[in-house]
CSV table of C-alpha atoms in Angstrom, one decimal:
chain,number,residue,atom,x,y,z
A,1,MET,CA,-24.4,-3.2,5.8
A,2,GLN,CA,-23.2,-3.4,9.3
A,3,SER,CA,-22.2,-0.2,11.1
A,4,SER,CA,-19.6,-0.3,13.9
A,5,SER,CA,-19.6,3.4,14.7
A,6,LYS,CA,-22.0,6.3,14.8
A,7,ALA,CA,-23.6,7.4,11.5
A,8,ALA,CA,-21.9,10.3,9.7
A,9,GLY,CA,-22.9,13.7,11.1
A,10,GLY,CA,-24.3,16.6,9.3
A,11,ASN,CA,-21.5,19.1,9.7
A,12,GLY,CA,-21.5,21.4,6.7
A,13,ASP,CA,-17.7,21.4,6.7
A,14,GLU,CA,-17.6,17.7,6.0
A,15,LYS,CA,-16.6,16.5,2.5
A,16,HIS,CA,-18.6,13.9,0.7
A,17,LEU,CA,-18.8,10.2,1.3
A,18,VAL,CA,-16.1,7.8,0.1
A,19,CYS,CA,-15.4,4.1,0.6
A,20,VAL,CA,-12.1,2.2,1.3
A,21,THR,CA,-11.9,-1.5,0.6
A,22,GLY,CA,-9.6,-3.5,2.9
A,23,ALA,CA,-9.8,-0.6,5.4
A,24,GLY,CA,-8.1,-2.6,8.2
A,25,SER,CA,-4.9,-3.4,6.3
A,26,PHE,CA,-1.6,-1.6,6.6
A,27,ILE,CA,-2.1,0.8,3.7
A,28,GLY,CA,-5.9,0.8,4.0
A,29,SER,CA,-5.7,2.0,7.6
A,30,TRP,CA,-3.5,4.9,6.7
A,31,VAL,CA,-5.8,5.8,3.8
A,32,VAL,CA,-8.7,5.9,6.1
A,33,LYS,CA,-6.8,8.1,8.6
A,34,GLU,CA,-5.7,10.5,5.8
A,35,LEU,CA,-9.3,10.8,4.5
A,36,LEU,CA,-10.7,11.4,8.0
A,37,LEU,CA,-8.0,14.1,8.6
A,38,ARG,CA,-9.1,15.8,5.3
A,39,GLY,CA,-12.8,15.8,6.5
A,40,TYR,CA,-14.3,13.0,4.4
A,41,ARG,CA,-17.1,10.8,5.6
A,42,VAL,CA,-15.7,7.2,5.2
A,43,ARG,CA,-17.1,3.8,4.8
A,44,GLY,CA,-14.5,1.1,5.3
A,45,THR,CA,-15.1,-2.5,4.2
A,46,ALA,CA,-14.1,-5.5,6.3
A,47,ARG,CA,-15.0,-9.2,6.2
A,48,ASP,CA,-16.0,-8.9,9.9
A,49,PRO,CA,-16.4,-5.3,11.1
A,50,ALA,CA,-16.8,-6.4,14.7
A,51,ASP,CA,-13.4,-8.2,14.8
A,52,ARG,CA,-11.1,-6.8,17.4
A,53,LYS,CA,-8.4,-6.4,14.7
A,54,ASN,CA,-10.3,-3.4,13.3
A,55,ALA,CA,-10.4,-1.6,16.7
A,56,HIS,CA,-7.6,0.7,15.6
A,57,LEU,CA,-9.8,2.2,13.0
A,58,LEU,CA,-12.5,3.2,15.4
A,59,ALA,CA,-9.8,5.0,17.5
A,60,LEU,CA,-8.8,7.4,14.7
A,61,ASP,CA,-9.5,11.1,15.0
A,62,GLY,CA,-12.9,11.7,13.5
A,63,ALA,CA,-13.9,8.1,13.4
A,64,GLU,CA,-16.7,8.3,15.9
A,65,GLU,CA,-18.5,10.9,13.8
A,66,ARG,CA,-17.5,10.1,10.2
A,67,LEU,CA,-16.4,6.4,9.9
A,68,THR,CA,-18.6,3.4,9.3
A,69,LEU,CA,-17.3,-0.1,9.0
A,70,CYS,CA,-19.3,-2.3,6.6
A,71,ARG,CA,-19.3,-6.0,6.0
A,72,ALA,CA,-18.2,-6.7,2.4
A,73,ASN,CA,-16.1,-9.2,0.4
A,74,VAL,CA,-14.7,-8.1,-3.0
A,75,LEU,CA,-15.7,-11.5,-4.4
A,76,HIS,CA,-19.4,-10.7,-3.7
A,77,TYR,CA,-20.8,-8.1,-6.1
A,78,ASP,CA,-24.1,-7.5,-4.3
A,79,GLY,CA,-22.4,-6.6,-1.0
A,80,LEU,CA,-20.1,-4.2,-2.7
A,81,HIS,CA,-22.9,-2.5,-4.5
A,82,ASP,CA,-24.8,-2.0,-1.2
A,83,VAL,CA,-21.7,-0.5,0.5
A,84,PHE,CA,-20.8,1.8,-2.5
A,85,ARG,CA,-24.4,3.2,-2.8
A,86,GLY,CA,-24.2,6.9,-2.0
A,87,CYS,CA,-20.4,7.2,-2.3
A,88,HIS,CA,-18.7,9.7,-4.5
A,89,GLY,CA,-15.4,7.8,-4.6
A,90,VAL,CA,-14.0,4.4,-3.9
A,91,PHE,CA,-10.4,3.5,-2.9
A,92,HIS,CA,-9.8,-0.1,-3.8
A,93,VAL,CA,-7.0,-1.1,-1.5
A,94,ALA,CA,-8.0,-4.6,-0.6
A,95,SER,CA,-5.7,-7.3,-2.0
A,96,PRO,CA,-4.6,-10.7,-0.9
A,97,VAL,CA,-0.9,-11.3,-0.5
A,98,SER,CA,0.3,-14.8,-1.2
A,99,ASN,CA,1.7,-17.1,-3.9
A,100,ASP,CA,-1.5,-19.2,-4.1
A,101,PRO,CA,-2.1,-20.4,-7.6
A,102,LYS,CA,-5.7,-19.0,-7.3
A,103,LEU,CA,-4.3,-15.5,-6.5
A,104,VAL,CA,-4.5,-14.2,-10.0
A,105,PRO,CA,-8.1,-15.1,-10.8
A,106,THR,CA,-9.2,-14.0,-7.3
A,107,ALA,CA,-7.5,-10.6,-7.7
A,108,VAL,CA,-9.0,-10.1,-11.2
A,109,GLU,CA,-12.5,-11.2,-10.1
A,110,GLY,CA,-12.4,-9.0,-7.0
A,111,THR,CA,-11.3,-6.0,-9.0
A,112,ARG,CA,-13.9,-6.5,-11.7
A,113,ASN,CA,-16.6,-6.6,-9.1
A,114,VAL,CA,-15.3,-3.4,-7.4
A,115,ILE,CA,-15.2,-1.5,-10.7
A,116,ASN,CA,-18.7,-2.6,-11.9
A,117,ALA,CA,-20.3,-2.3,-8.5
A,118,ALA,CA,-18.9,1.2,-8.2
A,119,ALA,CA,-20.2,2.2,-11.7
A,120,ASP,CA,-23.6,0.7,-11.0
A,121,ALA,CA,-23.8,2.6,-7.6
A,122,GLY,CA,-23.1,5.9,-9.3
A,123,VAL,CA,-19.5,6.4,-8.0
A,124,ARG,CA,-17.6,9.0,-9.9
A,125,ARG,CA,-13.9,8.1,-9.3
A,126,VAL,CA,-12.0,5.0,-8.2
A,127,VAL,CA,-8.4,5.0,-6.9
A,128,PHE,CA,-6.8,1.6,-7.4
A,129,THR,CA,-3.9,0.5,-5.3
A,130,SER,CA,-1.5,-1.4,-7.6
A,131,SER,CA,2.1,-2.4,-6.8
A,132,TYR,CA,5.5,-1.7,-8.2
A,133,GLY,CA,5.7,-5.4,-8.7
A,134,ALA,CA,3.5,-4.6,-11.7
A,135,VAL,CA,6.2,-2.2,-13.0
A,136,HIS,CA,9.8,-3.2,-12.3
A,137,MET,CA,10.0,-7.0,-12.9
A,138,ASP,CA,11.5,-7.1,-16.4
A,139,PRO,CA,14.9,-8.7,-16.8
A,140,ASN,CA,15.3,-7.4,-20.3
A,141,ARG,CA,14.9,-3.7,-19.4
A,142,SER,CA,18.1,-1.7,-19.9
A,143,PRO,CA,19.8,-0.7,-16.7
A,144,ASP,CA,19.8,2.9,-18.1
A,145,THR,CA,16.0,3.0,-18.2
A,146,VAL,CA,14.4,5.4,-15.8
A,147,LEU,CA,11.5,3.4,-14.2
A,148,ASP,CA,8.3,5.4,-14.5
A,149,GLU,CA,4.6,5.0,-15.1
A,150,SER,CA,5.1,3.8,-18.7
A,151,CYS,CA,6.9,0.6,-17.5
A,152,TRP,CA,5.3,-2.8,-16.9
A,153,SER,CA,6.7,-6.0,-15.5
A,154,ASP,CA,7.2,-9.0,-17.8
A,155,TYR,CA,4.2,-11.3,-16.9
A,156,ASP,CA,5.9,-14.5,-18.1
A,157,TYR,CA,9.0,-13.7,-16.1
A,158,CYS,CA,7.0,-13.1,-13.0
A,159,LYS,CA,5.1,-16.4,-13.5
A,160,GLN,CA,8.3,-18.4,-14.2
A,161,THR,CA,10.0,-17.0,-11.1
A,162,GLY,CA,7.0,-17.7,-8.8
A,163,ASN,CA,6.1,-14.1,-8.3
A,164,LEU,CA,2.4,-14.6,-8.5
A,165,TYR,CA,1.6,-11.5,-6.4
A,166,CYS,CA,3.2,-9.4,-9.2
A,167,CYS,CA,1.2,-11.3,-11.7
A,168,ALA,CA,-2.0,-10.7,-9.8
A,169,LYS,CA,-1.4,-7.0,-9.4
A,170,MET,CA,-0.6,-6.6,-13.1
A,171,MET,CA,-3.7,-8.4,-14.2
A,172,ALA,CA,-5.9,-6.6,-11.6
A,173,GLU,CA,-4.6,-3.2,-12.8
A,174,VAL,CA,-5.2,-4.1,-16.4
A,175,VAL,CA,-8.8,-5.2,-15.6
A,176,ALA,CA,-9.4,-2.1,-13.5
A,177,THR,CA,-8.3,0.1,-16.4
A,178,GLU,CA,-10.3,-1.8,-19.0
A,179,GLU,CA,-13.5,-2.1,-17.0
A,180,ALA,CA,-13.4,1.6,-15.9
A,181,ALA,CA,-13.0,2.7,-19.5
A,182,LYS,CA,-16.0,0.5,-20.5
A,183,ARG,CA,-18.2,2.0,-17.7
A,184,GLY,CA,-17.1,5.6,-18.1
A,185,LEU,CA,-15.7,5.6,-14.6
A,186,GLU,CA,-12.8,7.9,-13.6
A,187,LEU,CA,-9.8,5.8,-12.5
A,188,ALA,CA,-6.5,6.8,-11.0
A,189,VAL,CA,-3.8,4.2,-10.0
A,190,VAL,CA,-1.2,4.5,-7.2
A,191,VAL,CA,1.8,2.2,-7.7
A,192,PRO,CA,3.6,1.9,-4.3
A,193,ALA,CA,6.9,0.1,-3.7
A,194,VAL,CA,7.6,-2.0,-0.7
A,195,THR,CA,5.8,0.0,2.0
A,196,ILE,CA,7.3,0.7,5.4
A,197,GLY,CA,6.7,3.0,8.2
A,198,PRO,CA,4.6,2.8,11.4
A,199,SER,CA,1.5,0.6,11.4
A,200,LEU,CA,-1.8,1.5,12.9
A,201,GLN,CA,-2.9,-2.0,13.4
A,202,GLN,CA,-1.5,-4.4,16.0
A,203,THR,CA,-0.5,-7.2,13.6
A,204,LEU,CA,2.6,-7.6,11.5
A,205,ASN,CA,2.4,-7.3,7.8
A,206,TYR,CA,4.8,-8.5,5.1
A,207,SER,CA,6.9,-5.4,4.8
A,208,THR,CA,7.3,-4.6,8.5
A,209,ASP,CA,8.1,-8.2,9.2
A,210,HIS,CA,10.7,-7.9,6.4
A,211,VAL,CA,12.4,-5.1,8.5
A,212,ALA,CA,12.0,-7.0,11.8
A,213,ARG,CA,13.7,-10.2,10.5
A,214,PHE,CA,16.8,-8.4,9.3
A,215,LEU,CA,17.0,-6.2,12.4
A,216,THR,CA,16.9,-9.1,14.8
A,217,GLY,CA,19.2,-11.4,12.8
A,218,ALA,CA,16.3,-13.8,12.1
A,219,LYS,CA,17.2,-13.6,8.4
A,220,PRO,CA,20.5,-15.5,8.2
A,221,ALA,CA,21.9,-13.6,5.2
A,222,TYR,CA,21.1,-10.7,2.9
A,223,GLN,CA,21.0,-11.1,-0.9
A,224,ASN,CA,22.5,-9.4,-3.9
A,225,THR,CA,19.3,-7.5,-4.8
A,226,VAL,CA,17.8,-4.1,-4.9
A,227,THR,CA,14.4,-3.0,-3.6
A,228,GLY,CA,12.2,0.1,-3.9
A,229,TYR,CA,10.8,1.5,-0.7
A,230,ILE,CA,8.1,4.1,0.2
A,231,ASP,CA,6.7,5.3,3.5
A,232,VAL,CA,3.1,4.3,4.2
A,233,ARG,CA,2.1,7.8,5.1
A,234,ASP,CA,3.3,9.0,1.7
A,235,VAL,CA,1.2,6.2,0.1
A,236,ALA,CA,-1.9,7.4,1.9
A,237,ARG,CA,-1.3,11.0,0.9
A,238,ALA,CA,-0.8,9.9,-2.7
A,239,HIS,CA,-4.2,8.2,-2.7
A,240,ALA,CA,-5.8,11.4,-1.4
A,241,LEU,CA,-4.0,13.6,-3.9
A,242,VAL,CA,-4.9,11.6,-7.0
A,243,TYR,CA,-8.5,11.4,-5.8
A,244,GLU,CA,-8.8,15.1,-5.3
A,245,HIS,CA,-6.8,16.3,-8.4
A,246,PRO,CA,-9.2,16.7,-11.3
A,247,ASP,CA,-6.6,15.8,-13.9
A,248,ALA,CA,-5.5,12.6,-12.2
A,249,ARG,CA,-8.0,10.4,-13.9
A,250,GLY,CA,-6.6,7.9,-16.4
A,251,HIS,CA,-3.1,8.1,-15.0
A,252,ARG,CA,-0.7,5.8,-13.0
A,253,TYR,CA,1.4,7.3,-10.2
A,254,LEU,CA,4.6,5.7,-9.3
A,255,CYS,CA,5.0,5.9,-5.5
A,256,VAL,CA,8.7,5.2,-4.7
A,257,SER,CA,10.9,7.2,-2.4
A,258,ALA,CA,14.2,5.3,-2.7
A,259,VAL,CA,15.7,2.2,-4.4
A,260,MET,CA,18.4,0.5,-2.2
A,261,HIS,CA,20.7,-2.4,-2.5
A,262,ARG,CA,20.3,-4.8,0.3
A,263,THR,CA,23.7,-3.9,1.6
A,264,ASP,CA,22.6,-0.3,2.0
A,265,PHE,CA,19.4,-1.4,3.6
A,266,VAL,CA,21.1,-3.4,6.4
A,267,GLY,CA,23.7,-0.7,6.7
A,268,LEU,CA,21.0,1.9,7.4
A,269,LEU,CA,19.4,-0.4,10.0
A,270,ARG,CA,22.7,-1.0,11.7
A,271,ASP,CA,23.5,2.7,11.7
A,272,LEU,CA,20.1,3.6,13.2
A,273,TYR,CA,20.0,0.7,15.7
A,274,PRO,CA,23.6,-0.6,16.4
A,275,GLN,CA,22.3,-2.3,19.6
A,276,TYR,CA,20.4,-4.9,17.5
A,277,PRO,CA,22.0,-8.0,15.9
A,278,VAL,CA,21.3,-6.8,12.3
A,279,THR,CA,21.9,-9.5,9.7
A,280,ALA,CA,25.5,-9.1,8.6
A,281,LYS,CA,26.3,-12.1,6.3
A,282,TYR,CA,26.2,-11.5,2.6
A,283,GLU,CA,24.8,-14.2,0.4
A,284,ASP,CA,27.2,-14.1,-2.5
A,285,ASP,CA,25.5,-15.4,-5.7
A,286,GLY,CA,28.7,-15.0,-7.8
A,287,LYS,CA,27.0,-12.2,-9.9
A,288,PRO,CA,28.1,-8.6,-10.1
A,289,THR,CA,26.6,-6.4,-7.4
A,290,ALA,CA,23.1,-5.3,-8.5
A,291,SER,CA,22.8,-1.6,-9.1
A,292,PRO,CA,19.9,0.4,-7.9
A,293,TYR,CA,17.8,1.4,-10.9
A,294,ARG,CA,16.8,4.9,-11.6
A,295,PHE,CA,13.2,5.9,-11.2
A,296,SER,CA,10.9,9.0,-11.5
A,297,ASN,CA,8.3,10.0,-8.9
A,298,GLN,CA,7.9,13.4,-10.6
A,299,ARG,CA,4.2,12.8,-11.4
A,300,LEU,CA,3.4,12.7,-7.7
A,301,ARG,CA,5.7,15.5,-6.8
A,302,ASP,CA,3.8,17.6,-9.4
A,303,LEU,CA,0.7,17.0,-7.4
A,304,GLY,CA,2.4,18.3,-4.3
A,305,LEU,CA,3.6,15.1,-2.5
A,306,GLU,CA,6.7,15.6,-0.4
A,307,PHE,CA,8.4,12.2,0.2
A,308,THR,CA,9.5,11.1,3.6
A,309,ASP,CA,13.2,10.6,4.0
A,310,MET,CA,14.1,6.9,4.3
A,311,ARG,CA,16.1,7.3,7.4
A,312,THR,CA,13.0,8.7,9.1
A,313,SER,CA,10.8,5.9,7.7
A,314,PHE,CA,13.0,3.1,8.9
A,315,TYR,CA,13.5,4.8,12.3
A,316,ASP,CA,9.7,5.1,12.8
A,317,THR,CA,9.2,1.5,11.5
A,318,VAL,CA,11.4,0.1,14.3
A,319,ILE,CA,9.9,2.3,17.0
A,320,CYS,CA,6.5,1.0,16.0
A,321,LEU,CA,7.7,-2.6,16.0
A,322,GLN,CA,9.0,-2.1,19.5
A,323,SER,CA,5.8,-0.5,20.8
A,324,ARG,CA,3.7,-3.3,19.4
A,325,GLY,CA,6.0,-5.9,21.0
A,326,HIS,CA,7.1,-7.5,17.7
A,327,ILE,CA,10.8,-7.0,18.6
A,328,PRO,CA,12.5,-6.7,22.0
A,329,VAL,CA,13.4,-3.2,23.2
A,330,ILE,CA,17.1,-3.0,23.6
A,331,VAL,CA,18.4,0.1,25.2
A,332,PRO,CA,21.2,1.7,23.1
A,333,ARG,CA,24.4,2.9,24.6
A,334,GLN,CA,23.8,6.1,22.7
A,335,ARG,CA,20.5,7.3,21.3
A,336,ALA,CA,20.1,6.8,17.6
A,337,CYS,CA,20.0,10.1,15.7
A,338,LEU,CA,18.0,11.0,12.6
């Protein structure tokens, strides 16, 4: 185990020790931030804790006293077991994002290692970060269906359409559920949609790049499709809530704030930032306009989560892209209003 910050202090107000895999990622960073704000002592895993790309974690409030970065790889059981020892809970956020043919077995093996290492180390509860790609990809689902935690994507359809990331998240969630049940480990699953909002790290990620490309006109046209969105700060709070709530074990929690047709998505960007050359061309596929499906996030609302308005989420996403230098700052004629 390699520490890159001071050891956790002995303040009696501090909560117990937890671990976050993939701590330096977009979602992982916000989970770490949320846990520190709630008073937890946190271990975060990274392949190289000393890498400068993890510096943003050490700058978080409470990090100097209560955050330790540890070298670990989810494909290596022994390293995980060492890091998890002494932890009360584990947040398994780490997940590769690609369409590599090896993605599914890699995600499955990594998740199996995390669950078994956690159980062997005496961890009580694991929160697993799934994806709504494991929920909504089913062409045979009735348009009248309300998407909720009981829904699953069609694996064969995901595979046939090249959505291997969805396949990987589905199978990883299944394995997490099965292995946790075998080992008597408490498991709660958070299922976030496409995650937007301000990033804590300097690098672009898939979803913020998605916004940047449409905003700057780098994407030549927008498609006849609908997408679910959620603010990363809501995702982090959801992880903390399902970890802390005693009755959350054994449940999935759909973390979606809005489902928008791409027309509404680019329209919102154009309304917020009219000074940018937002993609305006519609890629007509000859099919009827896709309708946003209905969904339920009531299970998280019942735990007390208040969802961030999408207008605020997109506004903050763009402000962050500007501050990180990922898009040029173009001064508007009139300031955008929330």
